[in-house]
CSV table of C-alpha atoms in Angstrom, one decimal:
chain,number,residue,atom,x,y,z
A,771,MET,CA,-2.3,0.3,-20.6
A,772,SER,CA,1.3,0.9,-21.6
A,773,PRO,CA,4.1,-1.6,-21.0
A,774,ALA,CA,6.0,0.8,-18.8
A,775,PHE,CA,2.8,1.3,-16.7
A,776,GLU,CA,2.3,-2.4,-16.4
A,777,ARG,CA,5.9,-3.0,-15.3
A,778,LEU,CA,5.6,-0.4,-12.6
A,779,GLN,CA,2.3,-1.9,-11.4
A,780,GLN,CA,3.9,-5.3,-11.3
A,781,GLN,CA,6.8,-4.0,-9.2
A,782,LEU,CA,4.4,-2.2,-6.8
A,783,LYS,CA,2.2,-5.3,-6.5
A,784,GLN,CA,5.2,-7.3,-5.1
A,785,LEU,CA,5.5,-4.9,-2.1
A,786,PRO,CA,4.0,-6.3,1.2
A,787,GLY,CA,0.3,-5.4,1.7
A,788,LEU,CA,-0.3,-4.2,-1.9
A,789,GLY,CA,-2.6,-6.1,-4.4
A,790,TYR,CA,-3.4,-5.5,-8.0
A,791,ARG,CA,-5.9,-2.7,-7.4
A,792,SER,CA,-3.9,-0.8,-4.8
A,793,ALA,CA,-0.8,-1.0,-7.1
A,794,GLU,CA,-2.8,0.4,-10.0
A,795,ARG,CA,-4.1,3.2,-7.8
A,796,ILE,CA,-0.6,4.2,-6.6
A,797,ALA,CA,0.8,4.0,-10.1
A,798,LEU,CA,-1.9,6.3,-11.5
A,799,HIS,CA,-1.4,8.6,-8.5
A,800,LEU,CA,2.3,8.9,-9.2
A,801,LEU,CA,2.0,9.1,-13.0
A,802,VAL,CA,-1.1,11.2,-13.7
A,803,GLU,CA,-2.6,12.7,-10.5
A,804,LYS,CA,0.5,14.0,-8.7
A,805,PRO,CA,3.5,13.5,-11.1
A,806,ALA,CA,5.6,15.9,-9.0
A,807,ARG,CA,5.7,13.3,-6.3
A,808,LEU,CA,7.4,10.6,-8.4
A,809,PRO,CA,10.9,12.2,-8.5
A,810,GLU,CA,10.6,12.9,-4.7
A,811,LEU,CA,9.8,9.3,-4.1
A,812,VAL,CA,12.7,8.1,-6.3
A,813,ALA,CA,15.1,10.4,-4.5
A,814,ALA,CA,13.9,9.2,-1.1
A,815,LEU,CA,14.3,5.6,-2.2
A,816,GLU,CA,17.8,6.1,-3.5
A,817,ALA,CA,18.9,8.2,-0.4
A,818,ALA,CA,17.6,5.5,1.9
A,819,ALA,CA,19.2,2.7,-0.1
A,820,ALA,CA,22.5,4.5,0.1
A,821,ALA,CA,22.3,5.3,3.8
A,822,VAL,CA,20.6,2.3,5.3
A,823,ARG,CA,21.8,-1.3,5.5
A,824,ARG,CA,21.7,-4.4,7.7
A,825,CYS,CA,23.4,-4.3,11.0
A,826,GLU,CA,26.4,-6.7,10.7
A,827,ARG,CA,25.7,-8.2,14.1
A,828,CYS,CA,22.0,-8.5,14.5
A,829,GLY,CA,20.4,-7.9,11.1
A,830,ASN,CA,18.4,-4.9,12.1
A,831,VAL,CA,18.2,-1.7,10.0
A,832,ALA,CA,21.4,0.3,10.5
A,833,GLU,CA,23.0,3.5,9.2
A,834,GLY,CA,26.6,2.6,10.1
A,835,PRO,CA,28.1,-0.9,10.6
A,836,ALA,CA,26.0,-1.4,13.8
A,837,CYS,CA,22.4,-0.5,14.4
A,838,ALA,CA,21.2,1.9,17.1
A,839,ILE,CA,20.3,-0.9,19.5
A,840,CYS,CA,23.6,-2.8,19.1
A,841,ALA,CA,25.4,0.6,19.6
A,842,ASP,CA,23.5,1.5,22.7
A,843,GLU,CA,25.7,0.6,25.7
A,844,ARG,CA,22.7,0.9,28.1
A,845,ARG,CA,21.0,-2.2,26.6
A,846,ASP,CA,21.6,-5.6,28.2
A,847,GLY,CA,23.8,-7.3,25.6
A,848,GLY,CA,23.5,-10.7,27.3
A,849,VAL,CA,19.7,-11.1,26.6
A,850,VAL,CA,18.9,-11.5,22.9
A,851,CYS,CA,15.4,-11.6,21.5
A,852,VAL,CA,15.2,-13.6,18.2
A,853,VAL,CA,12.6,-12.3,15.7
A,854,GLU,CA,11.6,-13.3,12.2
A,855,HIS,CA,11.5,-9.8,10.6
A,856,VAL,CA,12.5,-6.2,11.4
A,857,PRO,CA,8.8,-5.1,11.9
A,858,ASP,CA,8.6,-7.7,14.7
A,859,LEU,CA,11.6,-5.9,16.4
A,860,VAL,CA,9.9,-2.6,15.8
A,861,ALA,CA,6.7,-3.8,17.4
A,862,ILE,CA,8.6,-5.1,20.5
A,863,GLU,CA,10.5,-1.8,20.8
A,864,ARG,CA,7.2,0.1,20.7
A,865,SER,CA,5.9,-1.9,23.6
A,866,GLY,CA,8.9,-0.8,25.7
A,867,ALA,CA,8.8,-4.2,27.4
A,868,PHE,CA,12.3,-5.3,26.4
A,869,ARG,CA,15.7,-3.7,27.2
A,870,GLY,CA,18.0,-6.4,25.7
A,871,ARG,CA,19.3,-6.7,22.2
A,872,TYR,CA,17.9,-8.5,19.1
A,873,HIS,CA,18.7,-10.9,16.3
A,874,VAL,CA,16.7,-10.8,13.1
A,875,LEU,CA,16.6,-14.1,11.1
A,876,HIS,CA,14.9,-12.5,8.0
A,877,GLY,CA,12.6,-15.5,7.7
A,878,LYS,CA,11.8,-18.8,9.2
A,879,LEU,CA,12.7,-22.4,8.1
A,880,SER,CA,10.3,-23.7,5.5
A,881,PRO,CA,11.5,-26.7,3.5
A,882,ILE,CA,8.4,-26.5,1.3
A,883,GLN,CA,9.3,-23.0,0.2
A,884,GLY,CA,13.0,-23.9,-0.1
A,885,VAL,CA,14.1,-21.9,2.9
A,886,GLY,CA,16.8,-23.8,4.7
A,887,PRO,CA,19.2,-22.6,7.4
A,888,GLU,CA,21.6,-21.1,4.8
A,889,GLN,CA,18.8,-18.7,3.5
A,890,LEU,CA,18.4,-17.3,7.0
A,891,HIS,CA,20.6,-15.0,9.1
A,892,LEU,CA,21.1,-17.9,11.4
A,893,ALA,CA,24.8,-18.8,11.4
A,894,PRO,CA,25.7,-15.3,12.8
A,895,LEU,CA,23.4,-15.9,15.7
A,896,LEU,CA,25.1,-19.2,16.5
A,897,GLU,CA,28.4,-17.3,16.2
A,898,ARG,CA,27.2,-14.7,18.7
A,899,VAL,CA,26.3,-17.6,21.2
A,900,ARG,CA,29.7,-19.2,20.5
A,901,SER,CA,31.5,-16.0,21.3
A,902,GLY,CA,30.0,-16.0,24.8
A,903,GLU,CA,28.2,-12.7,24.3
A,904,ILE,CA,24.8,-14.2,24.9
A,905,THR,CA,23.5,-15.6,28.2
A,906,GLU,CA,19.8,-15.7,27.4
A,907,LEU,CA,17.8,-16.2,24.2
A,908,ILE,CA,14.1,-15.3,24.0
A,909,LEU,CA,12.6,-16.8,20.9
A,910,ALA,CA,9.8,-14.5,19.6
A,911,LEU,CA,9.1,-16.5,16.5
A,912,PRO,CA,5.5,-17.1,15.3
A,913,ASN,CA,3.2,-19.8,16.6
A,914,ASP,CA,3.1,-22.0,13.5
A,915,VAL,CA,4.8,-25.0,12.0
A,916,GLU,CA,7.7,-23.0,10.5
A,917,GLY,CA,8.2,-21.0,13.7
A,918,GLU,CA,8.2,-24.2,15.6
A,919,ALA,CA,10.8,-25.8,13.3
A,920,THR,CA,13.0,-22.8,13.5
A,921,CYS,CA,13.0,-22.8,17.3
A,922,HIS,CA,13.7,-26.5,17.2
A,923,TYR,CA,16.6,-26.2,14.8
A,924,LEU,CA,18.1,-23.3,16.8
A,925,THR,CA,18.1,-25.0,20.1
A,926,GLU,CA,19.5,-28.2,18.5
A,927,HIS,CA,22.4,-26.3,17.1
A,928,LEU,CA,23.4,-24.2,20.1
A,929,PRO,CA,27.0,-24.8,21.0
A,930,ALA,CA,27.1,-27.5,23.8
A,931,ASP,CA,29.9,-25.8,25.7
A,932,ARG,CA,27.8,-22.6,26.3
A,933,GLU,CA,25.2,-22.3,29.0
A,934,VAL,CA,22.3,-20.3,27.4
A,935,ARG,CA,18.9,-20.0,29.0
A,936,THR,CA,16.3,-20.3,26.2
A,937,SER,CA,12.6,-19.4,26.3
A,938,ARG,CA,9.8,-18.9,23.9
A,939,ILE,CA,7.5,-15.9,24.2
A,940,GLY,CA,4.0,-16.6,25.6
A,941,PHE,CA,1.1,-17.4,23.4
A,942,GLY,CA,-2.6,-16.9,24.4
A,943,LEU,CA,-5.4,-14.5,24.4
A,944,PRO,CA,-4.4,-11.0,23.4
A,945,SER,CA,-5.1,-8.2,25.9
A,946,GLY,CA,-8.7,-7.0,25.5
A,947,GLY,CA,-9.7,-10.0,23.5
A,948,GLY,CA,-12.4,-12.4,24.8
A,949,VAL,CA,-12.5,-16.2,24.6
A,950,LEU,CA,-15.5,-15.7,22.4
A,951,TYR,CA,-13.5,-14.1,19.6
A,952,ALA,CA,-10.3,-16.2,19.8
A,953,ASP,CA,-9.5,-18.8,17.1
A,954,ALA,CA,-8.9,-22.5,17.9
A,955,VAL,CA,-5.1,-22.3,17.7
A,956,THR,CA,-5.0,-19.3,20.0
A,957,LEU,CA,-7.3,-21.0,22.5
A,958,ARG,CA,-5.2,-24.2,22.4
A,959,SER,CA,-2.1,-22.1,23.2
A,960,ALA,CA,-3.9,-20.2,25.9
A,961,LEU,CA,-5.0,-23.4,27.6
A,962,GLU,CA,-1.6,-25.1,27.2
A,963,GLY,CA,0.1,-21.9,28.5
A,964,ARG,CA,-2.1,-21.6,31.6
A,965,LYS,CA,-0.4,-20.4,34.8
A,966,GLY,CA,-1.1,-21.2,38.5
A,967,TYR,CA,-3.3,-18.6,40.1
A,968,ARG,CA,-3.4,-17.7,43.9
B,1017,MET,CA,15.4,5.1,13.0
B,1018,SER,CA,17.6,7.0,10.5
B,1019,PRO,CA,16.7,10.3,8.8
B,1020,ALA,CA,16.9,8.7,5.3
B,1021,PHE,CA,14.5,5.9,6.5
B,1022,GLU,CA,12.0,8.4,7.9
B,1023,ARG,CA,12.1,10.5,4.8
B,1024,LEU,CA,11.3,7.4,2.7
B,1025,GLN,CA,8.5,6.4,5.1
B,1026,GLN,CA,7.1,9.9,4.9
B,1027,GLN,CA,7.1,9.7,1.1
B,1028,LEU,CA,5.4,6.3,1.0
B,1029,LYS,CA,2.8,7.4,3.6
B,1030,GLN,CA,1.6,10.1,1.1
B,1031,LEU,CA,0.6,7.4,-1.5
B,1032,PRO,CA,-3.1,6.6,-1.7
B,1033,GLY,CA,-4.2,3.7,0.6
B,1034,LEU,CA,-0.9,3.7,2.6
B,1035,GLY,CA,-0.8,4.6,6.3
B,1036,TYR,CA,2.1,4.9,8.8
B,1037,ARG,CA,2.4,1.2,9.5
B,1038,SER,CA,2.1,0.0,5.9
B,1039,ALA,CA,4.6,2.6,4.8
B,1040,GLU,CA,7.0,1.4,7.5
B,1041,ARG,CA,6.5,-2.2,6.4
B,1042,ILE,CA,7.2,-1.4,2.7
B,1043,ALA,CA,10.3,0.7,3.6
B,1044,LEU,CA,11.7,-2.2,5.7
B,1045,HIS,CA,10.9,-4.7,2.9
B,1046,LEU,CA,12.8,-2.6,0.3
B,1047,LEU,CA,15.8,-1.7,2.5
B,1048,VAL,CA,16.4,-4.8,4.6
B,1049,GLU,CA,14.3,-7.8,3.6
B,1050,LYS,CA,14.6,-7.6,-0.2
B,1051,PRO,CA,17.1,-4.9,-1.0
B,1052,ALA,CA,17.5,-6.2,-4.6
B,1053,ARG,CA,14.0,-5.1,-5.4
B,1054,LEU,CA,14.7,-1.4,-4.6
B,1055,PRO,CA,16.7,-0.6,-7.8
B,1056,GLU,CA,14.1,-2.6,-9.9
B,1057,LEU,CA,11.3,-0.4,-8.4
B,1058,VAL,CA,13.3,2.8,-9.0
B,1059,ALA,CA,14.0,1.7,-12.7
B,1060,ALA,CA,10.3,0.9,-13.2
B,1061,LEU,CA,9.2,4.3,-11.7
B,1062,GLU,CA,11.7,6.2,-13.9
B,1063,ALA,CA,10.8,4.3,-17.1
B,1064,ALA,CA,7.0,4.8,-16.5
B,1065,ALA,CA,7.6,8.5,-15.7
B,1066,ALA,CA,9.5,8.9,-19.0
B,1067,ALA,CA,6.9,6.9,-21.1
B,1068,VAL,CA,3.6,7.9,-19.6
B,1069,ARG,CA,1.8,11.3,-19.5
B,1070,ARG,CA,-1.6,12.8,-19.6
B,1071,CYS,CA,-3.6,12.5,-22.8
B,1072,GLU,CA,-3.8,16.1,-24.2
B,1073,ARG,CA,-7.4,15.7,-25.0
B,1074,CYS,CA,-9.1,13.8,-22.2
B,1075,GLY,CA,-6.6,13.7,-19.3
B,1076,ASN,CA,-6.3,9.9,-19.3
B,1077,VAL,CA,-3.0,8.0,-19.0
B,1078,ALA,CA,-1.3,8.1,-22.4
B,1079,GLU,CA,2.0,7.0,-24.0
B,1080,GLY,CA,1.9,9.3,-26.9
B,1081,PRO,CA,0.0,12.6,-27.3
B,1082,ALA,CA,-3.4,10.8,-27.3
B,1083,CYS,CA,-4.5,8.0,-25.0
B,1084,ALA,CA,-5.6,4.5,-26.3
B,1085,ILE,CA,-9.3,5.4,-26.0
B,1086,CYS,CA,-9.0,8.8,-27.8
B,1087,ALA,CA,-7.0,7.1,-30.5
B,1088,ASP,CA,-9.5,4.2,-30.9
B,1089,GLU,CA,-11.6,5.1,-34.0
B,1090,ARG,CA,-14.2,2.5,-33.1
B,1091,ARG,CA,-15.3,4.5,-29.9
B,1092,ASP,CA,-18.2,6.9,-30.2
B,1093,GLY,CA,-16.5,10.3,-29.9
B,1094,GLY,CA,-19.7,12.1,-29.5
B,1095,VAL,CA,-20.6,10.6,-26.1
B,1096,VAL,CA,-18.2,11.6,-23.4
B,1097,CYS,CA,-18.2,10.4,-19.8
B,1098,VAL,CA,-16.8,12.9,-17.3
B,1099,VAL,CA,-15.0,11.3,-14.3
B,1100,GLU,CA,-13.1,12.6,-11.3
B,1101,HIS,CA,-9.9,10.5,-11.5
B,1102,VAL,CA,-8.3,8.0,-13.9
B,1103,PRO,CA,-9.2,5.0,-11.6
B,1104,ASP,CA,-12.9,5.9,-12.1
B,1105,LEU,CA,-12.3,5.6,-15.9
B,1106,VAL,CA,-10.6,2.3,-15.4
B,1107,ALA,CA,-13.5,0.9,-13.4
B,1108,ILE,CA,-16.0,2.0,-16.0
B,1109,GLU,CA,-13.8,0.4,-18.8
B,1110,ARG,CA,-13.7,-2.8,-16.7
B,1111,SER,CA,-17.5,-3.0,-16.6
B,1112,GLY,CA,-17.6,-2.9,-20.5
B,1113,ALA,CA,-20.8,-0.9,-20.2
B,1114,PHE,CA,-19.6,2.2,-22.1
B,1115,ARG,CA,-18.3,2.6,-25.6
B,1116,GLY,CA,-17.8,6.4,-25.8
B,1117,ARG,CA,-14.9,8.5,-24.8
B,1118,TYR,CA,-13.9,10.1,-21.5
B,1119,HIS,CA,-12.8,13.3,-19.9
B,1120,VAL,CA,-10.9,13.2,-16.6
B,1121,LEU,CA,-11.2,16.3,-14.4
B,1122,HIS,CA,-8.4,15.2,-11.9
B,1123,GLY,CA,-10.5,16.4,-9.0
B,1124,LYS,CA,-13.7,18.1,-8.1
B,1125,LEU,CA,-14.6,21.6,-7.1
B,1126,SER,CA,-14.0,22.2,-3.4
B,1127,PRO,CA,-13.7,25.9,-2.3
B,1128,ILE,CA,-12.9,24.8,1.2
B,1129,GLN,CA,-9.8,22.9,0.0
B,1130,GLY,CA,-9.0,25.7,-2.4
B,1131,VAL,CA,-9.9,23.7,-5.6
B,1132,GLY,CA,-11.4,26.1,-8.1
B,1133,PRO,CA,-12.2,25.5,-11.8
B,1134,GLU,CA,-8.6,26.5,-12.7
B,1135,GLN,CA,-7.1,23.7,-10.6
B,1136,LEU,CA,-9.2,21.1,-12.6
B,1137,HIS,CA,-8.9,19.9,-16.2
B,1138,LEU,CA,-12.1,21.7,-16.9
B,1139,ALA,CA,-11.4,24.3,-19.5
B,1140,PRO,CA,-10.3,21.7,-22.0
B,1141,LEU,CA,-13.7,19.9,-21.6
B,1142,LEU,CA,-15.6,23.2,-22.3
B,1143,GLU,CA,-13.3,23.6,-25.3
B,1144,ARG,CA,-14.2,20.1,-26.6
B,1145,VAL,CA,-17.9,21.0,-26.3
B,1146,ARG,CA,-17.3,24.4,-28.1
B,1147,SER,CA,-15.5,22.6,-31.0
B,1148,GLY,CA,-18.7,20.6,-31.6
B,1149,GLU,CA,-17.0,17.3,-31.0
B,1150,ILE,CA,-19.4,16.3,-28.2
B,1151,THR,CA,-23.2,15.7,-28.5
B,1152,GLU,CA,-23.8,14.0,-25.1
B,1153,LEU,CA,-22.1,14.3,-21.7
B,1154,ILE,CA,-22.5,11.7,-19.0
B,1155,LEU,CA,-21.5,13.1,-15.6
B,1156,ALA,CA,-20.0,10.2,-13.6
B,1157,LEU,CA,-19.0,12.4,-10.6
B,1158,PRO,CA,-19.5,11.3,-7.0
B,1159,ASN,CA,-22.7,11.7,-5.1
B,1160,ASP,CA,-21.5,14.3,-2.6
B,1161,VAL,CA,-21.5,18.1,-2.2
B,1162,GLU,CA,-18.3,18.6,-4.3
B,1163,GLY,CA,-19.6,16.3,-7.0
B,1164,GLU,CA,-22.9,18.2,-7.1
B,1165,ALA,CA,-21.1,21.6,-7.2
B,1166,THR,CA,-18.9,20.4,-10.1
B,1167,CYS,CA,-21.9,19.1,-12.1
B,1168,HIS,CA,-23.6,22.4,-11.5
B,1169,TYR,CA,-20.7,24.5,-12.6
B,1170,LEU,CA,-20.2,22.4,-15.7
B,1171,THR,CA,-23.7,22.6,-16.9
B,1172,GLU,CA,-23.8,26.4,-16.1
B,1173,HIS,CA,-20.7,27.0,-18.3
B,1174,LEU,CA,-21.6,24.9,-21.3
B,1175,PRO,CA,-21.5,27.0,-24.5
B,1176,ALA,CA,-25.1,28.3,-25.1
B,1177,ASP,CA,-24.8,27.8,-28.9
B,1178,ARG,CA,-24.1,24.1,-28.6
B,1179,GLU,CA,-26.9,21.5,-28.1
B,1180,VAL,CA,-25.4,18.9,-25.6
B,1181,ARG,CA,-27.6,16.2,-23.9
B,1182,THR,CA,-26.4,16.0,-20.3
B,1183,SER,CA,-27.1,13.3,-17.7
B,1184,ARG,CA,-25.8,12.2,-14.4
B,1185,ILE,CA,-25.2,8.5,-13.7
B,1186,GLY,CA,-27.7,6.7,-11.5
B,1187,PHE,CA,-27.3,6.5,-7.8
B,1188,GLY,CA,-29.0,3.9,-5.6
B,1189,LEU,CA,-28.5,0.4,-4.1
B,1190,PRO,CA,-25.5,-1.4,-5.5
B,1191,SER,CA,-26.2,-4.7,-7.2
B,1192,GLY,CA,-26.3,-7.5,-4.6
B,1193,GLY,CA,-26.7,-5.0,-1.7
B,1194,GLY,CA,-29.9,-5.1,0.4
B,1195,VAL,CA,-31.8,-2.1,1.8
B,1196,LEU,CA,-30.8,-3.4,5.3
B,1197,TYR,CA,-27.1,-2.6,4.7
B,1198,ALA,CA,-27.4,0.7,2.8
B,1199,ASP,CA,-26.5,4.0,4.4
B,1200,ALA,CA,-28.9,6.9,4.6
B,1201,VAL,CA,-27.5,8.9,1.7
B,1202,THR,CA,-27.6,5.8,-0.6
B,1203,LEU,CA,-31.2,5.1,0.5
B,1204,ARG,CA,-32.3,8.7,-0.1
B,1205,SER,CA,-30.7,8.5,-3.7
B,1206,ALA,CA,-32.4,5.2,-4.3
B,1207,LEU,CA,-35.8,6.5,-3.3
B,1208,GLU,CA,-35.4,9.8,-5.3
B,1209,GLY,CA,-34.1,7.8,-8.3
B,1210,ARG,CA,-37.0,5.3,-8.4
B,1211,LYS,CA,-38.3,4.3,-11.8
B,1212,GLY,CA,-41.8,3.3,-12.9
B,1213,TYR,CA,-42.3,-0.5,-12.8
B,1214,ARG,CA,-44.8,-2.4,-15.0
């Protein structure tokens, strides 16, 4: 089509979850089907970009210098759950199963893709441990090679003079899922993570 | 989260193919994970909105007053394929099976949803027929109640003094699909649309 159209389609295709066809569909929707929506979307993008930023402490979405969770005095500040991305944090919050605080790494170590410790939001986490703020770390990083490497790096670099209890979240069968439908990696984790019963 | 974040998520959720979770994921991506991409996306949206508009004749995406297909002298201007939305046109173009021109209605008649003939790009199509430009109309509208109603309305309102051959595209089993997997409406269309063999 036109160069401007293709540039927009290219930009949309880079968003998570969108492919070539869905980007085309959205671009046509905004340009031809419902053109009144395009300025509304641009305004919402710009307003959000101006209002929202990373929390200086934990890397979560924030409106001021601290995010809503870091600012909430009722949360247990000593227990910190380490996640890869903000949507992971959002999912844990939705479960209601955690009342501590978070630290978002914004990625995981991946030497192949050129992601080293400097590319992650990792040094501020070590700084939080060094300051004595954290007594327990729960590593909620994924069950893959990069997640493993990130957990390993993190525990290796914890300040030796600080006592921090460290654990990794459990891996196994999801609730409602049968053994029949589980993949090999999940089954291996479920067997390795078995617990005494009775 | 923040009001600005929720407003952006709401805007994204209205785009075709995006739900609550995918809108949240994209908003977090643009605001926290890759904030450098947000101004690029805004610039692409604004550039496309300034450059792209509806073709005055057929309703397709266009950069100037006429779209690339209407401007292409090698296309058969007498045969016009009527589609609901621009992505339908794009799909037919991709197939390479049609060398005529198009007319995009930007919807289909739906009294329940308050879509009457005035809400569609319909009068310009009747005007094209009246001008004598069109000798054949291929109705590529969907196989549902609204598609049926739109085809009916269109053929009823064709100018009586113009001879226009009118057909509807074939409905039936998709290529590669077996009878086993077809839904009832598709099977009914396939049986009704059977052709003599040998």
